[in-house]
Amino acid sequence: MLSRRDASADRDDDRALPARASKATAAEGGYRRLHGDIVQGRVMPNERLVELDLTESLGVPRAAVRIILARLENDGLVVREPNRGARVRMVSESEAFEITRIRAAIESLAAEGAALHATDDDIAEMRAMLVQMRELMESGDLLKYSDVNSLLHAKVTATSGNQTAARLIAELKAQLVRFQYRTVLVVGRAKNSFAEHTEIVEAIAAHDPERAAAAMRTHLSHVAETLRDTAGARSQRAHGEPAP
């Protein structure tokens, strides 16, 4: 039999459960909101993340803000420094090149899976995205082209059914906010990009996993090379050297 003290403690615990659940829900919502702001570029690389400001903007207590920042640091999106607070992590150009090469390996597996599992509806949706990409390329709206490009990659990954690949790809892409639109803006790159995406979709439509994987590797290898080349050209200009 429970003592009066034990029974009272149990009642207090029962009342505390909804409060703790509410705080956890608020913290999760705050995490998702700040994560989205960073990934979408609304909060810029190297921007300071002040705890007091975040308690107001996210509507969560300061203790929850610290948990949120710790999670984002674990995601690789935030850097926390002693006595200096937190800031959005800046990805270097060399790291962006490495990340894109790793993406090529993982997304090639996703393309392979998509070729094995794509339905007629999946293929129709991918081809509709290609039509939209062509129209945007021809109209010169390359930033919107890049948005649809990202949607097509996401569709390929979702069609593969490979949840591990989807999680890893999302984590890698989250690091590349600063470079999201850069490669497609290089002169001539959009046309080549469109041809590469067309080959990926047609390989998936043919249910040819090896061809689809190879097409995805080729595409992202070219993205990585463009990143490397544009970084090299900027470095030469910064040092007063002529571009090749």
GROMACS .gro file of C-alpha atoms in nm:
model
  244
    1MET     CA    1   0.000   0.000   0.000
    2LEU     CA    2   0.130   0.348  -0.088
    3SER     CA    3   0.190   0.596   0.189
    4ARG     CA    4   0.026   0.937   0.170
    5ARG     CA    5   0.363   1.087   0.078
    6ASP     CA    6   0.415   0.835  -0.204
    7ALA     CA    7   0.064   0.889  -0.337
    8SER     CA    8   0.112   1.265  -0.331
    9ALA     CA    9   0.443   1.229  -0.517
   10ASP     CA   10   0.275   1.013  -0.782
   11ARG     CA   11   0.004   1.276  -0.832
   12ASP     CA   12   0.270   1.547  -0.868
   13ASP     CA   13   0.454   1.334  -1.125
   14ASP     CA   14   0.130   1.279  -1.318
   15ARG     CA   15   0.067   1.654  -1.330
   16ALA     CA   16   0.426   1.721  -1.438
   17LEU     CA   17   0.408   1.483  -1.736
   18PRO     CA   18   0.191   1.708  -1.958
   19ALA     CA   19   0.412   2.008  -1.875
   20ARG     CA   20   0.728   1.819  -1.967
   21ALA     CA   21   0.565   1.690  -2.286
   22SER     CA   22   0.460   2.045  -2.378
   23LYS     CA   23   0.814   2.174  -2.325
   24ALA     CA   24   0.958   1.889  -2.533
   25THR     CA   25   0.712   1.966  -2.814
   26ALA     CA   26   0.806   2.335  -2.805
   27ALA     CA   27   1.178   2.250  -2.812
   28GLU     CA   28   1.127   2.016  -3.108
   29GLY     CA   29   0.933   2.284  -3.293
   30GLY     CA   30   1.207   2.537  -3.219
   31TYR     CA   31   1.472   2.297  -3.345
   32ARG     CA   32   1.288   2.232  -3.670
   33ARG     CA   33   1.227   2.602  -3.726
   34LEU     CA   34   1.590   2.705  -3.672
   35HIS     CA   35   1.716   2.407  -3.873
   36GLY     CA   36   1.493   2.513  -4.162
   37ASP     CA   37   1.606   2.875  -4.137
   38ILE     CA   38   1.970   2.767  -4.164
   39VAL     CA   39   1.918   2.515  -4.445
   40GLN     CA   40   1.703   2.759  -4.647
   41GLY     CA   41   1.959   3.037  -4.605
   42ARG     CA   42   1.738   3.267  -4.397
   43VAL     CA   43   2.012   3.259  -4.134
   44MET     CA   44   2.347   3.309  -4.303
   45PRO     CA   45   2.681   3.130  -4.252
   46ASN     CA   46   2.887   3.282  -3.969
   47GLU     CA   47   2.579   3.463  -3.833
   48ARG     CA   48   2.576   3.474  -3.453
   49LEU     CA   49   2.302   3.283  -3.272
   50VAL     CA   50   2.234   3.472  -2.949
   51GLU     CA   51   2.053   3.261  -2.687
   52LEU     CA   52   1.842   3.547  -2.553
   53ASP     CA   53   1.728   3.645  -2.903
   54LEU     CA   54   1.642   3.283  -2.982
   55THR     CA   55   1.428   3.245  -2.671
   56GLU     CA   56   1.212   3.526  -2.807
   57SER     CA   57   1.208   3.432  -3.174
   58LEU     CA   58   1.151   3.059  -3.112
   59GLY     CA   59   0.927   3.103  -2.808
   60VAL     CA   60   1.113   2.851  -2.593
   61PRO     CA   61   1.302   2.879  -2.261
   62ARG     CA   62   1.675   2.937  -2.257
   63ALA     CA   63   1.744   2.579  -2.145
   64ALA     CA   64   1.560   2.454  -2.455
   65VAL     CA   65   1.761   2.691  -2.675
   66ARG     CA   66   2.082   2.533  -2.546
   67ILE     CA   67   1.950   2.187  -2.630
   68ILE     CA   68   1.849   2.308  -2.978
   69LEU     CA   69   2.195   2.455  -3.041
   70ALA     CA   70   2.359   2.133  -2.922
   71ARG     CA   71   2.147   1.933  -3.168
   72LEU     CA   72   2.233   2.169  -3.453
   73GLU     CA   73   2.601   2.144  -3.363
   74ASN     CA   74   2.568   1.767  -3.384
   75ASP     CA   75   2.405   1.813  -3.727
   76GLY     CA   76   2.711   2.009  -3.839
   77LEU     CA   77   2.513   2.330  -3.890
   78VAL     CA   78   2.626   2.526  -3.584
   79VAL     CA   79   2.959   2.590  -3.412
   80ARG     CA   80   2.968   2.671  -3.040
   81GLU     CA   81   3.281   2.836  -2.899
   82PRO     CA   82   3.366   2.896  -2.531
   83ASN     CA   83   3.295   3.254  -2.424
   84ARG     CA   84   3.186   3.345  -2.778
   85GLY     CA   85   2.854   3.168  -2.813
   86ALA     CA   86   2.718   2.997  -3.123
   87ARG     CA   87   2.722   3.079  -3.492
   88VAL     CA   88   2.610   2.915  -3.815
   89ARG     CA   89   2.896   2.703  -3.946
   90MET     CA   90   3.069   2.818  -4.262
   91VAL     CA   91   3.154   2.539  -4.505
   92SER     CA   92   3.479   2.595  -4.696
   93GLU     CA   93   3.498   2.548  -5.072
   94SER     CA   94   3.728   2.248  -5.031
   95GLU     CA   95   3.480   2.087  -4.791
   96ALA     CA   96   3.192   2.160  -5.031
   97PHE     CA   97   3.388   1.976  -5.302
   98GLU     CA   98   3.438   1.677  -5.070
   99ILE     CA   99   3.073   1.672  -4.965
  100THR     CA  100   2.956   1.677  -5.326
  101ARG     CA  101   3.180   1.382  -5.411
  102ILE     CA  102   3.038   1.188  -5.117
  103ARG     CA  103   2.688   1.279  -5.233
  104ALA     CA  104   2.777   1.132  -5.574
  105ALA     CA  105   2.849   0.795  -5.414
  106ILE     CA  106   2.533   0.788  -5.202
  107GLU     CA  107   2.296   0.935  -5.460
  108SER     CA  108   2.417   0.687  -5.719
  109LEU     CA  109   2.284   0.414  -5.487
  110ALA     CA  110   1.956   0.603  -5.463
  111ALA     CA  111   1.934   0.629  -5.843
  112GLU     CA  112   2.001   0.258  -5.869
  113GLY     CA  113   1.717   0.187  -5.626
  114ALA     CA  114   1.487   0.428  -5.809
  115ALA     CA  115   1.546   0.239  -6.134
  116LEU     CA  116   1.438  -0.081  -5.962
  117HIS     CA  117   1.129   0.058  -5.789
  118ALA     CA  118   0.997   0.347  -6.001
  119THR     CA  119   0.631   0.324  -6.102
  120ASP     CA  120   0.478   0.482  -6.410
  121ASP     CA  121   0.352   0.766  -6.191
  122ASP     CA  122   0.702   0.824  -6.048
  123ILE     CA  123   0.850   0.844  -6.396
  124ALA     CA  124   0.575   1.077  -6.516
  125GLU     CA  125   0.643   1.309  -6.220
  126MET     CA  126   1.017   1.313  -6.292
  127ARG     CA  127   0.958   1.390  -6.659
  128ALA     CA  128   0.721   1.672  -6.564
  129MET     CA  129   1.001   1.818  -6.352
  130LEU     CA  130   1.233   1.799  -6.653
  131VAL     CA  131   0.982   1.994  -6.861
  132GLN     CA  132   0.966   2.259  -6.591
  133MET     CA  133   1.347   2.272  -6.569
  134ARG     CA  134   1.375   2.320  -6.946
  135GLU     CA  135   1.125   2.606  -6.939
  136LEU     CA  136   1.307   2.776  -6.651
  137MET     CA  137   1.644   2.731  -6.820
  138GLU     CA  138   1.516   2.881  -7.146
  139SER     CA  139   1.362   3.175  -6.960
  140GLY     CA  140   1.688   3.236  -6.774
  141ASP     CA  141   1.541   3.178  -6.426
  142LEU     CA  142   1.836   2.972  -6.305
  143LEU     CA  143   1.765   3.011  -5.934
  144LYS     CA  144   1.419   2.861  -5.977
  145TYR     CA  145   1.575   2.599  -6.204
  146SER     CA  146   1.801   2.504  -5.913
  147ASP     CA  147   1.498   2.470  -5.683
  148VAL     CA  148   1.329   2.225  -5.921
  149ASN     CA  149   1.662   2.047  -5.966
  150SER     CA  150   1.667   1.986  -5.590
  151LEU     CA  151   1.309   1.856  -5.602
  152LEU     CA  152   1.404   1.611  -5.875
  153HIS     CA  153   1.695   1.478  -5.671
  154ALA     CA  154   1.462   1.441  -5.372
  155LYS     CA  155   1.210   1.254  -5.588
  156VAL     CA  156   1.478   1.011  -5.709
  157THR     CA  157   1.586   0.945  -5.351
  158ALA     CA  158   1.227   0.899  -5.229
  159THR     CA  159   1.153   0.660  -5.516
  160SER     CA  160   1.452   0.445  -5.421
  161GLY     CA  161   1.292   0.362  -5.086
  162ASN     CA  162   1.638   0.377  -4.927
  163GLN     CA  163   1.573   0.558  -4.598
  164THR     CA  164   1.937   0.549  -4.490
  165ALA     CA  165   2.047   0.713  -4.813
  166ALA     CA  166   1.771   0.974  -4.777
  167ARG     CA  167   1.887   1.065  -4.426
  168LEU     CA  168   2.255   1.088  -4.522
  169ILE     CA  169   2.182   1.292  -4.835
  170ALA     CA  170   1.967   1.536  -4.636
  171GLU     CA  171   2.246   1.582  -4.383
  172LEU     CA  172   2.506   1.643  -4.654
  173LYS     CA  173   2.289   1.884  -4.851
  174ALA     CA  174   2.219   2.083  -4.536
  175GLN     CA  175   2.588   2.172  -4.525
  176LEU     CA  176   2.584   2.327  -4.873
  177VAL     CA  177   2.351   2.625  -4.829
  178ARG     CA  178   2.619   2.869  -4.937
  179PHE     CA  179   2.682   2.673  -5.258
  180GLN     CA  180   2.320   2.585  -5.341
  181TYR     CA  181   2.291   2.800  -5.653
  182ARG     CA  182   2.655   2.860  -5.741
  183THR     CA  183   2.729   2.591  -5.998
  184VAL     CA  184   2.417   2.641  -6.210
  185LEU     CA  185   2.509   3.009  -6.251
  186VAL     CA  186   2.837   2.920  -6.424
  187VAL     CA  187   2.810   3.002  -6.794
  188GLY     CA  188   2.702   2.693  -6.989
  189ARG     CA  189   2.648   2.480  -6.679
  190ALA     CA  190   2.265   2.486  -6.689
  191LYS     CA  191   2.255   2.328  -7.036
  192ASN     CA  192   2.492   2.050  -6.932
  193SER     CA  193   2.303   2.005  -6.605
  194PHE     CA  194   1.975   1.960  -6.791
  195ALA     CA  195   2.126   1.697  -7.020
  196GLU     CA  196   2.266   1.510  -6.719
  197HIS     CA  197   1.932   1.512  -6.537
  198THR     CA  198   1.756   1.392  -6.853
  199GLU     CA  199   1.994   1.095  -6.871
  200ILE     CA  200   1.928   1.011  -6.504
  201VAL     CA  201   1.551   1.013  -6.556
  202GLU     CA  202   1.564   0.815  -6.879
  203ALA     CA  203   1.785   0.550  -6.714
  204ILE     CA  204   1.534   0.521  -6.430
  205ALA     CA  205   1.247   0.504  -6.682
  206ALA     CA  206   1.431   0.218  -6.857
  207HIS     CA  207   1.461   0.041  -6.520
  208ASP     CA  208   1.836   0.014  -6.577
  209PRO     CA  209   2.000   0.043  -6.232
  210GLU     CA  210   2.361   0.041  -6.353
  211ARG     CA  211   2.294   0.314  -6.610
  212ALA     CA  212   2.103   0.523  -6.355
  213ALA     CA  213   2.380   0.494  -6.097
  214ALA     CA  214   2.643   0.587  -6.355
  215ALA     CA  215   2.438   0.886  -6.474
  216MET     CA  216   2.402   1.018  -6.119
  217ARG     CA  217   2.773   0.972  -6.047
  218THR     CA  218   2.861   1.155  -6.367
  219HIS     CA  219   2.625   1.443  -6.289
  220LEU     CA  220   2.746   1.503  -5.933
  221SER     CA  221   3.109   1.454  -6.036
  222HIS     CA  222   3.060   1.739  -6.282
  223VAL     CA  223   2.902   1.951  -6.005
  224ALA     CA  224   3.205   1.883  -5.785
  225GLU     CA  225   3.443   1.971  -6.068
  226THR     CA  226   3.259   2.297  -6.132
  227LEU     CA  227   3.285   2.385  -5.763
  228ARG     CA  228   3.658   2.314  -5.769
  229ASP     CA  229   3.716   2.510  -6.090
  230THR     CA  230   3.521   2.817  -5.980
  231ALA     CA  231   3.697   2.815  -5.643
  232GLY     CA  232   4.032   2.797  -5.820
  233ALA     CA  233   3.942   3.086  -6.049
  234ARG     CA  234   3.838   3.302  -5.753
  235SER     CA  235   4.160   3.219  -5.571
  236GLN     CA  236   4.367   3.323  -5.874
  237ARG     CA  237   4.179   3.652  -5.908
  238ALA     CA  238   4.227   3.722  -5.536
  239HIS     CA  239   4.602   3.682  -5.584
  240GLY     CA  240   4.614   3.883  -5.903
  241GLU     CA  241   4.691   3.583  -6.125
  242PRO     CA  242   4.539   3.546  -6.473
  243ALA     CA  243   4.260   3.290  -6.506
  244PRO     CA  244   4.347   2.989  -6.727
   0.00000   0.00000   0.00000
